[in-house]
Amino acid sequence: MAITYRVTLFLLCFFPSILLAQEKFTISGTITDDKTNETLIGVNILIPEIQSGTMTNEYGFYSITIPEGTYSIQISYLGFKTITETVILNTNTTKNFQLQEAAESLDEVVITENVEQLNIRKPQMSVNALSIKTIKRMPVVLGEVDVIKSITLLPGVTNAGEGSSGFNVRGGAADQNLILLDEATIFNSSHLFGFFSVFNPDAIKDLKLYKGGIPAKYGGRVSSVLDIYQKEGNSSEFHMNGGIGLISSRLLAEGPIKKDKGSFLFGGRSSYAHLFIPLFDLDNVAYFYDLNTKLSYRLNDRNSVFLSGYFGRDVFSIQDSFENTYGNTVVNFRWNHLFSDKLFSNVSLIYSDYYYGLDLNFVGFEWESGIRNFNIKYDLKHYISNNFKLEYGLNSIYYKFNPGEINPNTEDSGINPFKLIDKYAFENAVYLDAEHKLSNKFSLSYGARFSTFHRLGQDELNIYENDNPVLFNQDLGIYEKAEPTGTESFNRSDVIESFANIEPRFALAYQLNDFSSVKASYNRMSQYLHLLSNTSSPTPLDVWTPSGKYIKPQLLDQIALGYFRTFKDNVFSLEIETFYKTIQNRIDYIDGADLIANNAIEQVILNGEARAYGMEILFRKNEGRLKGWLAYTLSKSEQRTPGRTSLETGINNGEWYNTPFDKTHDISLTASYDLNKKWKFSSNFIFQTGQPATFPNGQYEYNGIVIPSYESRNSSRLPSYHRLDLSVNYNPNPESEKRFKGEWVFGIYNVYNRRNAANITFRENRMSGTNEAVRLAIFGIVPSISYNFKF
């Protein structure tokens, strides 16, 4: 007995955590919407007695380990009623919660995943999210709700202008963004060449944009991660909702496969403006359609399976001479498994395909290109203790790149079939992330990702003297294509080139007091895929190519510092961040580079470097009838490609020049006002510094031909971009208890009819013979009306 007492006293004095750990228990479970049984992401689980808490993960699961005792557990989620329940914890407990929608409260604006104090303490920074309710209330062009255009209202996010596809984050290119839909990669996020995004807002459940401090589970891009999850479907009862607009409509159906266990979701969207084009004696056609689907089934308390998919197509044609078809196809099968109340896992089998087709009937051939991948992921989240959590996993991706194939589409076209050489690659990664709360004020997250990339064998690969596909002509001072000295063939299992990179991630948060904190983060990321495009924004014709013998992977290093503060019990909040990032091996193009149908793309590109730095400010009002935010970004984005030797001039004489995505000032003001339950008003105001451009600065005549000369790359700018948008939501019967409910949405895009320049071209005036600059504007003022319904 004495020995036992002495051992216990020794352990208590020197290793108290051992004994205390024996007195701790775990409470875990899932949190769902009581009407639909859909899991909820980012729900706050707070325990006031010990000032501790956690949040649900991407699949609605939570786990928290605390000492034995009786606690009041508070469950809160914006847009839902907060519930408090007393729990006696004297053993490991599984506790599921269902939240009721707060019908009496107004729609909330959600910009970060959580506005509770818990978020002040978390080390995660540079992350923004928008609720779908907020996105649907934003004024948009032609009345079509657009996820991509909505995130450009956040600090550090811009696009290349109206009618342009993609988006730019912290001065990065559009191809440097990893876009995920239910974990599957989307290679082109735009419909109709950038006028709309591919994401149907009715089918979306959660959206997060990571601009920095990116967790180690993400990789493959060096600028940002846009992670979007589709809804699972209502497993309680059947519902439909949709909308009818001026140029497009949508319809979504969801319901139970087996009540409270399985559900389905099917959503469709299509534009139909092309149906009215013949009224104007035009034979042109431009339309898009997409389909979203998801099947979910809970096998038991520890296992759930999901099958989700997306299919989208765009069709654009000019009479009978030209037709362009392109779009994405993705399928994902997921299995959630709970090993214990502390260990959650997810296995995903993913297929993703981007297709581009072009029929040129007036020439007599058709063109096809695309990129396809197969991806397997295994992710685990380990809730080791309330103060220490681990995420770890692995994934492998197999790529097939089709740079292009030409085939005759008529017997008498005179075109010979021609196939650019297919490329293949294999990308692997393992990662480990830790979230560590050191004290009530200080917390860390740290981890690393180890990635490898193998360029696999292909039918033919050019060989160059000294492995140099680009030569410098000293006499003319220009870069030229090198002639191959031969070719080499490989088996598909051969490895042409391999790369391996360790990508550390680190973030910390220090809580100054109950309402403010400072944070810092660092991350390194690798990107092995490159989008070949010499335009300011991606086009469907742009081709993806893998790193290999002549193209190196891009490597990012980014640091960020931030100050975060809430006011008046989270009614107001302020976020200030500064960042600095550098990118190695950024692709640049020699003057006169031809990227289309080029079987030797290595002959026109050089590896350079890029950098971006700036400050972002986000001030928001989260509660009350008037809600919204003011976002301001002051930044600089540059790149350069110096000469490889002292005799070479490099690109732009080896000097830094503005990237096409450089916007010195970017201001957006977003506001919504709920007059009453029937009328709701929203507005956006946007101002951006004009996009960099290269203009001619002179001309000379040679053999009777006038040849322009140009200034340094991107040394001029288009005029500043600004516009004001307004919208009104009208619900005629907000108190109606009928199953069918509807509302009208009226909008005006670009209220004061600002003719923002998409580009400026130079030409000779036929009347005067003098040169003139011509501005192209895509949109002036655009009114819209749509009707949304659900039943």
Short mmCIF file of N, CA and C in Angstrom, two decimals, residues 460-600:
data_model
loop_
_atom_site.label_atom_id
_atom_site.label_comp_id
_atom_site.label_asym_id
_atom_site.label_seq_id
_atom_site.Cartn_x
_atom_site.Cartn_y
_atom_site.Cartn_z
N GLU A 460 7.65 10.06 -78.32
CA GLU A 460 8.78 10.75 -78.95
C GLU A 460 9.13 12.00 -78.16
N LEU A 461 10.40 12.21 -77.92
CA LEU A 461 10.87 13.39 -77.19
C LEU A 461 12.07 13.96 -77.93
N ASN A 462 12.02 15.28 -78.19
CA ASN A 462 13.12 15.93 -78.90
C ASN A 462 14.39 15.96 -78.07
N ILE A 463 15.52 15.85 -78.76
CA ILE A 463 16.83 15.97 -78.14
C ILE A 463 17.52 17.19 -78.75
N TYR A 464 18.16 18.00 -77.91
CA TYR A 464 18.82 19.22 -78.37
C TYR A 464 20.29 19.21 -77.94
N GLU A 465 21.06 19.94 -78.68
CA GLU A 465 22.47 20.07 -78.33
C GLU A 465 22.59 20.80 -77.00
N ASN A 466 23.34 20.24 -76.09
CA ASN A 466 23.53 20.78 -74.73
C ASN A 466 22.20 20.88 -73.96
N ASP A 467 21.22 20.09 -74.38
CA ASP A 467 19.89 20.12 -73.74
C ASP A 467 19.30 21.52 -73.71
N ASN A 468 19.51 22.26 -74.77
CA ASN A 468 19.08 23.66 -74.82
C ASN A 468 18.12 23.87 -76.00
N PRO A 469 16.80 23.90 -75.75
CA PRO A 469 15.84 24.05 -76.84
C PRO A 469 15.62 25.50 -77.29
N VAL A 470 16.19 26.48 -76.55
CA VAL A 470 16.04 27.89 -76.90
C VAL A 470 17.43 28.50 -77.03
N LEU A 471 17.70 29.10 -78.19
CA LEU A 471 19.01 29.71 -78.45
C LEU A 471 18.87 31.23 -78.46
N PHE A 472 19.98 31.88 -78.15
CA PHE A 472 20.00 33.34 -78.17
C PHE A 472 20.86 33.82 -79.34
N ASN A 473 20.26 34.60 -80.23
CA ASN A 473 20.95 35.17 -81.38
C ASN A 473 21.56 36.50 -80.96
N GLN A 474 22.87 36.50 -80.77
CA GLN A 474 23.55 37.71 -80.28
C GLN A 474 23.51 38.84 -81.31
N ASP A 475 23.54 38.49 -82.60
CA ASP A 475 23.56 39.52 -83.63
C ASP A 475 22.24 40.29 -83.66
N LEU A 476 21.12 39.56 -83.51
CA LEU A 476 19.81 40.22 -83.54
C LEU A 476 19.29 40.56 -82.15
N GLY A 477 19.92 39.98 -81.12
CA GLY A 477 19.49 40.22 -79.75
C GLY A 477 18.15 39.62 -79.43
N ILE A 478 17.83 38.46 -80.03
CA ILE A 478 16.54 37.82 -79.81
C ILE A 478 16.75 36.34 -79.52
N TYR A 479 15.71 35.72 -78.94
CA TYR A 479 15.71 34.28 -78.70
C TYR A 479 15.07 33.57 -79.89
N GLU A 480 15.62 32.41 -80.22
CA GLU A 480 15.12 31.64 -81.35
C GLU A 480 14.99 30.17 -80.97
N LYS A 481 14.18 29.46 -81.75
CA LYS A 481 14.01 28.03 -81.54
C LYS A 481 15.27 27.28 -81.95
N ALA A 482 15.65 26.31 -81.15
CA ALA A 482 16.78 25.44 -81.51
C ALA A 482 16.25 24.27 -82.33
N GLU A 483 17.02 23.83 -83.30
CA GLU A 483 16.65 22.67 -84.09
C GLU A 483 17.00 21.39 -83.34
N PRO A 484 16.06 20.44 -83.23
CA PRO A 484 16.38 19.19 -82.54
C PRO A 484 17.50 18.43 -83.27
N THR A 485 18.35 17.81 -82.50
CA THR A 485 19.41 16.98 -83.09
C THR A 485 18.94 15.54 -83.26
N GLY A 486 17.76 15.21 -82.75
CA GLY A 486 17.22 13.87 -82.88
C GLY A 486 16.03 13.71 -81.96
N THR A 487 15.53 12.52 -81.87
CA THR A 487 14.41 12.21 -80.98
C THR A 487 14.70 10.93 -80.22
N GLU A 488 13.99 10.76 -79.13
CA GLU A 488 14.13 9.58 -78.30
C GLU A 488 12.75 9.07 -77.95
N SER A 489 12.56 7.75 -78.01
CA SER A 489 11.28 7.13 -77.69
C SER A 489 11.37 6.36 -76.39
N PHE A 490 10.23 6.25 -75.69
CA PHE A 490 10.21 5.61 -74.38
C PHE A 490 9.00 4.68 -74.28
N ASN A 491 9.11 3.73 -73.41
CA ASN A 491 7.96 2.94 -73.02
C ASN A 491 7.13 3.74 -72.02
N ARG A 492 5.85 3.41 -71.92
CA ARG A 492 4.99 4.17 -71.04
C ARG A 492 5.43 4.08 -69.58
N SER A 493 6.05 2.98 -69.19
CA SER A 493 6.47 2.80 -67.81
C SER A 493 7.81 3.47 -67.50
N ASP A 494 8.49 3.97 -68.52
CA ASP A 494 9.77 4.65 -68.30
C ASP A 494 9.54 5.99 -67.60
N VAL A 495 10.53 6.44 -66.87
CA VAL A 495 10.48 7.75 -66.22
C VAL A 495 11.49 8.66 -66.92
N ILE A 496 10.99 9.69 -67.58
CA ILE A 496 11.86 10.63 -68.29
C ILE A 496 12.56 11.57 -67.33
N GLU A 497 11.80 12.07 -66.37
CA GLU A 497 12.35 13.03 -65.41
C GLU A 497 11.56 12.90 -64.11
N SER A 498 12.25 13.09 -62.98
CA SER A 498 11.60 13.02 -61.67
C SER A 498 11.94 14.25 -60.85
N PHE A 499 10.97 14.66 -60.04
CA PHE A 499 11.15 15.78 -59.12
C PHE A 499 10.63 15.37 -57.75
N ALA A 500 11.24 15.91 -56.71
CA ALA A 500 10.79 15.66 -55.34
C ALA A 500 10.99 16.93 -54.54
N ASN A 501 9.98 17.28 -53.74
CA ASN A 501 10.05 18.51 -52.96
C ASN A 501 9.42 18.31 -51.59
N ILE A 502 10.07 18.87 -50.58
CA ILE A 502 9.50 18.93 -49.23
C ILE A 502 8.86 20.30 -49.08
N GLU A 503 7.60 20.32 -48.68
CA GLU A 503 6.83 21.56 -48.60
C GLU A 503 6.40 21.81 -47.16
N PRO A 504 7.21 22.50 -46.36
CA PRO A 504 6.84 22.77 -44.97
C PRO A 504 5.73 23.81 -44.87
N ARG A 505 4.90 23.68 -43.85
CA ARG A 505 3.82 24.64 -43.56
C ARG A 505 3.89 24.97 -42.07
N PHE A 506 3.67 26.25 -41.73
CA PHE A 506 3.76 26.67 -40.33
C PHE A 506 2.87 27.88 -40.11
N ALA A 507 2.14 27.89 -39.02
CA ALA A 507 1.30 29.04 -38.66
C ALA A 507 1.19 29.12 -37.15
N LEU A 508 1.06 30.34 -36.64
CA LEU A 508 0.90 30.54 -35.20
C LEU A 508 -0.09 31.67 -34.95
N ALA A 509 -0.70 31.60 -33.78
CA ALA A 509 -1.63 32.64 -33.35
C ALA A 509 -1.38 32.95 -31.88
N TYR A 510 -1.31 34.24 -31.56
CA TYR A 510 -1.15 34.67 -30.16
C TYR A 510 -2.29 35.61 -29.83
N GLN A 511 -3.09 35.21 -28.83
CA GLN A 511 -4.25 36.00 -28.44
C GLN A 511 -3.84 37.09 -27.47
N LEU A 512 -3.99 38.34 -27.93
CA LEU A 512 -3.61 39.48 -27.09
C LEU A 512 -4.58 39.66 -25.94
N ASN A 513 -5.86 39.48 -26.21
CA ASN A 513 -6.91 39.55 -25.19
C ASN A 513 -8.12 38.81 -25.74
N ASP A 514 -9.28 39.00 -25.13
CA ASP A 514 -10.46 38.23 -25.53
C ASP A 514 -10.98 38.61 -26.90
N PHE A 515 -10.54 39.74 -27.45
CA PHE A 515 -11.11 40.19 -28.73
C PHE A 515 -10.07 40.51 -29.79
N SER A 516 -8.79 40.17 -29.60
CA SER A 516 -7.80 40.45 -30.63
C SER A 516 -6.66 39.44 -30.57
N SER A 517 -6.02 39.27 -31.70
CA SER A 517 -4.89 38.35 -31.79
C SER A 517 -4.00 38.74 -32.95
N VAL A 518 -2.78 38.22 -32.94
CA VAL A 518 -1.86 38.37 -34.06
C VAL A 518 -1.52 36.97 -34.56
N LYS A 519 -1.30 36.86 -35.87
CA LYS A 519 -1.02 35.57 -36.48
C LYS A 519 0.10 35.71 -37.51
N ALA A 520 0.76 34.60 -37.77
CA ALA A 520 1.81 34.56 -38.78
C ALA A 520 1.80 33.18 -39.42
N SER A 521 2.21 33.12 -40.68
CA SER A 521 2.25 31.83 -41.37
C SER A 521 3.35 31.83 -42.41
N TYR A 522 3.80 30.63 -42.72
CA TYR A 522 4.76 30.40 -43.81
C TYR A 522 4.37 29.11 -44.51
N ASN A 523 4.43 29.11 -45.82
CA ASN A 523 4.24 27.84 -46.52
C ASN A 523 5.05 27.81 -47.82
N ARG A 524 5.52 26.61 -48.13
CA ARG A 524 6.17 26.33 -49.41
C ARG A 524 5.27 25.36 -50.17
N MET A 525 5.11 25.61 -51.46
CA MET A 525 4.28 24.75 -52.29
C MET A 525 4.93 24.54 -53.64
N SER A 526 4.62 23.39 -54.25
CA SER A 526 5.16 23.04 -55.56
C SER A 526 4.01 22.89 -56.55
N GLN A 527 4.26 23.30 -57.79
CA GLN A 527 3.28 23.13 -58.85
C GLN A 527 3.97 22.49 -60.04
N TYR A 528 3.46 21.32 -60.42
CA TYR A 528 4.10 20.54 -61.49
C TYR A 528 3.39 20.67 -62.83
N LEU A 529 2.21 21.28 -62.84
CA LEU A 529 1.46 21.49 -64.08
C LEU A 529 1.50 22.95 -64.46
N HIS A 530 1.51 23.22 -65.78
CA HIS A 530 1.62 24.59 -66.28
C HIS A 530 0.57 24.80 -67.36
N LEU A 531 -0.10 25.94 -67.31
CA LEU A 531 -1.06 26.30 -68.34
C LEU A 531 -0.36 27.18 -69.36
N LEU A 532 -0.32 26.72 -70.59
CA LEU A 532 0.36 27.46 -71.65
C LEU A 532 -0.59 28.50 -72.21
N SER A 533 -0.37 29.75 -71.84
CA SER A 533 -1.24 30.83 -72.26
C SER A 533 -0.46 32.13 -72.21
N ASN A 534 -0.50 32.88 -73.30
CA ASN A 534 0.14 34.19 -73.28
C ASN A 534 -0.91 35.30 -73.34
N THR A 535 -2.12 34.99 -72.83
CA THR A 535 -3.16 36.00 -72.66
C THR A 535 -3.29 36.32 -71.18
N SER A 536 -3.98 37.42 -70.88
CA SER A 536 -4.09 37.85 -69.48
C SER A 536 -5.00 36.96 -68.67
N SER A 537 -5.90 36.23 -69.32
CA SER A 537 -6.76 35.28 -68.61
C SER A 537 -6.87 34.01 -69.44
N PRO A 538 -7.11 32.86 -68.80
CA PRO A 538 -7.16 31.60 -69.54
C PRO A 538 -8.29 31.58 -70.55
N THR A 539 -8.09 30.85 -71.63
CA THR A 539 -9.12 30.60 -72.62
C THR A 539 -9.29 29.09 -72.75
N PRO A 540 -10.41 28.62 -73.28
CA PRO A 540 -10.59 27.17 -73.43
C PRO A 540 -9.53 26.52 -74.30
N LEU A 541 -8.90 27.29 -75.21
CA LEU A 541 -7.90 26.73 -76.10
C LEU A 541 -6.55 26.54 -75.43
N ASP A 542 -6.35 27.13 -74.26
CA ASP A 542 -5.08 26.99 -73.56
C ASP A 542 -4.85 25.52 -73.19
N VAL A 543 -3.58 25.10 -73.22
CA VAL A 543 -3.24 23.70 -73.03
C VAL A 543 -2.39 23.54 -71.79
N TRP A 544 -2.71 22.52 -70.97
CA TRP A 544 -1.90 22.19 -69.79
C TRP A 544 -0.75 21.29 -70.22
N THR A 545 0.42 21.51 -69.60
CA THR A 545 1.57 20.67 -69.88
C THR A 545 2.28 20.34 -68.57
N PRO A 546 2.88 19.16 -68.45
CA PRO A 546 3.55 18.79 -67.20
C PRO A 546 5.01 19.23 -67.17
N SER A 547 5.55 19.31 -65.97
CA SER A 547 6.99 19.52 -65.83
C SER A 547 7.72 18.31 -66.40
N GLY A 548 8.96 18.55 -66.82
CA GLY A 548 9.72 17.46 -67.43
C GLY A 548 11.16 17.84 -67.64
N LYS A 549 11.73 17.32 -68.71
CA LYS A 549 13.15 17.50 -68.96
C LYS A 549 13.51 18.97 -69.19
N TYR A 550 12.59 19.71 -69.81
CA TYR A 550 12.91 21.10 -70.16
C TYR A 550 12.05 22.12 -69.40
N ILE A 551 11.10 21.65 -68.62
CA ILE A 551 10.23 22.56 -67.87
C ILE A 551 10.30 22.17 -66.40
N LYS A 552 10.72 23.11 -65.56
CA LYS A 552 10.87 22.83 -64.13
C LYS A 552 9.58 23.15 -63.38
N PRO A 553 9.35 22.51 -62.24
CA PRO A 553 8.16 22.83 -61.44
C PRO A 553 8.30 24.20 -60.78
N GLN A 554 7.16 24.87 -60.59
CA GLN A 554 7.16 26.15 -59.89
C GLN A 554 7.23 25.89 -58.38
N LEU A 555 7.99 26.73 -57.69
CA LEU A 555 8.18 26.59 -56.23
C LEU A 555 7.83 27.92 -55.57
N LEU A 556 6.92 27.87 -54.61
CA LEU A 556 6.46 29.07 -53.90
C LEU A 556 6.99 29.09 -52.48
N ASP A 557 7.37 30.27 -52.03
CA ASP A 557 7.62 30.55 -50.61
C ASP A 557 6.80 31.78 -50.25
N GLN A 558 5.95 31.66 -49.25
CA GLN A 558 5.09 32.78 -48.85
C GLN A 558 5.07 32.93 -47.34
N ILE A 559 5.18 34.17 -46.89
CA ILE A 559 5.00 34.49 -45.48
C ILE A 559 3.87 35.51 -45.36
N ALA A 560 3.16 35.45 -44.25
CA ALA A 560 2.06 36.38 -44.01
C ALA A 560 1.99 36.72 -42.53
N LEU A 561 1.66 37.96 -42.24
CA LEU A 561 1.47 38.43 -40.87
C LEU A 561 0.10 39.10 -40.80
N GLY A 562 -0.58 38.93 -39.65
CA GLY A 562 -1.91 39.51 -39.56
C GLY A 562 -2.31 39.92 -38.16
N TYR A 563 -3.23 40.88 -38.12
CA TYR A 563 -3.83 41.34 -36.87
C TYR A 563 -5.33 41.20 -37.01
N PHE A 564 -5.99 40.59 -36.00
CA PHE A 564 -7.41 40.29 -36.07
C PHE A 564 -8.09 40.80 -34.81
N ARG A 565 -9.26 41.45 -34.99
CA ARG A 565 -9.93 42.06 -33.84
C ARG A 565 -11.44 42.05 -34.06
N THR A 566 -12.17 41.80 -32.99
CA THR A 566 -13.63 41.90 -33.02
C THR A 566 -14.07 43.04 -32.11
N PHE A 567 -15.22 43.64 -32.43
CA PHE A 567 -15.75 44.76 -31.67
C PHE A 567 -17.20 44.47 -31.29
N LYS A 568 -17.58 44.94 -30.11
CA LYS A 568 -18.97 44.88 -29.66
C LYS A 568 -19.56 43.48 -29.83
N ASP A 569 -18.92 42.50 -29.21
CA ASP A 569 -19.40 41.12 -29.22
C ASP A 569 -19.58 40.60 -30.64
N ASN A 570 -18.56 40.84 -31.45
CA ASN A 570 -18.50 40.31 -32.82
C ASN A 570 -19.48 40.98 -33.79
N VAL A 571 -20.08 42.09 -33.40
CA VAL A 571 -20.92 42.82 -34.35
C VAL A 571 -20.04 43.35 -35.48
N PHE A 572 -18.84 43.83 -35.14
CA PHE A 572 -17.87 44.31 -36.13
C PHE A 572 -16.58 43.49 -35.99
N SER A 573 -15.85 43.39 -37.06
CA SER A 573 -14.55 42.72 -37.00
C SER A 573 -13.60 43.35 -38.02
N LEU A 574 -12.32 43.24 -37.72
CA LEU A 574 -11.28 43.82 -38.56
C LEU A 574 -10.18 42.79 -38.76
N GLU A 575 -9.76 42.61 -40.01
CA GLU A 575 -8.65 41.73 -40.33
C GLU A 575 -7.65 42.50 -41.19
N ILE A 576 -6.40 42.51 -40.77
CA ILE A 576 -5.33 43.16 -41.53
C ILE A 576 -4.23 42.13 -41.75
N GLU A 577 -3.85 41.91 -42.99
CA GLU A 577 -2.79 40.96 -43.31
C GLU A 577 -1.80 41.58 -44.28
N THR A 578 -0.55 41.25 -44.10
CA THR A 578 0.47 41.57 -45.08
C THR A 578 1.08 40.26 -45.56
N PHE A 579 1.56 40.24 -46.80
CA PHE A 579 2.13 39.02 -47.35
C PHE A 579 3.29 39.34 -48.28
N TYR A 580 4.16 38.37 -48.42
CA TYR A 580 5.26 38.46 -49.39
C TYR A 580 5.51 37.05 -49.91
N LYS A 581 5.54 36.91 -51.23
CA LYS A 581 5.78 35.58 -51.78
C LYS A 581 6.67 35.66 -53.01
N THR A 582 7.45 34.62 -53.19
CA THR A 582 8.31 34.48 -54.36
C THR A 582 8.01 33.14 -55.02
N ILE A 583 8.16 33.11 -56.34
CA ILE A 583 7.92 31.89 -57.11
C ILE A 583 9.11 31.65 -58.04
N GLN A 584 9.71 30.50 -57.91
CA GLN A 584 10.79 30.10 -58.79
C GLN A 584 10.23 29.36 -60.00
N ASN A 585 10.94 29.44 -61.11
CA ASN A 585 10.63 28.69 -62.33
C ASN A 585 9.28 29.06 -62.92
N ARG A 586 8.91 30.33 -62.84
CA ARG A 586 7.69 30.79 -63.48
C ARG A 586 7.91 30.85 -64.99
N ILE A 587 7.04 30.19 -65.76
CA ILE A 587 7.20 30.15 -67.21
C ILE A 587 7.03 31.54 -67.82
N ASP A 588 7.92 31.87 -68.76
CA ASP A 588 7.81 33.09 -69.55
C ASP A 588 7.99 32.72 -71.01
N TYR A 589 7.52 33.59 -71.90
CA TYR A 589 7.51 33.26 -73.32
C TYR A 589 8.42 34.21 -74.09
N ILE A 590 9.16 33.66 -75.04
CA ILE A 590 9.99 34.51 -75.88
C ILE A 590 9.08 35.32 -76.80
N ASP A 591 9.59 36.42 -77.33
CA ASP A 591 8.80 37.25 -78.23
C ASP A 591 8.41 36.45 -79.46
N GLY A 592 7.13 36.55 -79.84
CA GLY A 592 6.64 35.82 -81.01
C GLY A 592 6.35 34.36 -80.74
N ALA A 593 6.20 33.96 -79.47
CA ALA A 593 5.97 32.55 -79.14
C ALA A 593 4.64 32.07 -79.72
N ASP A 594 4.68 30.90 -80.35
CA ASP A 594 3.48 30.26 -80.90
C ASP A 594 3.13 29.09 -80.02
N LEU A 595 1.99 29.18 -79.32
CA LEU A 595 1.63 28.16 -78.34
C LEU A 595 0.60 27.17 -78.85
N ILE A 596 -0.07 27.48 -79.94
CA ILE A 596 -1.15 26.64 -80.42
C ILE A 596 -0.60 25.56 -81.36
N ALA A 597 -0.97 24.30 -81.09
CA ALA A 597 -0.57 23.15 -81.90
C ALA A 597 0.95 23.07 -82.04
N ASN A 598 1.64 23.36 -80.97
CA ASN A 598 3.11 23.33 -80.97
C ASN A 598 3.57 22.03 -80.32
N ASN A 599 4.22 21.17 -81.09
CA ASN A 599 4.67 19.88 -80.59
C ASN A 599 5.99 19.99 -79.84
N ALA A 600 6.60 21.15 -79.87
CA ALA A 600 7.88 21.37 -79.20
C ALA A 600 7.79 22.66 -78.41
#
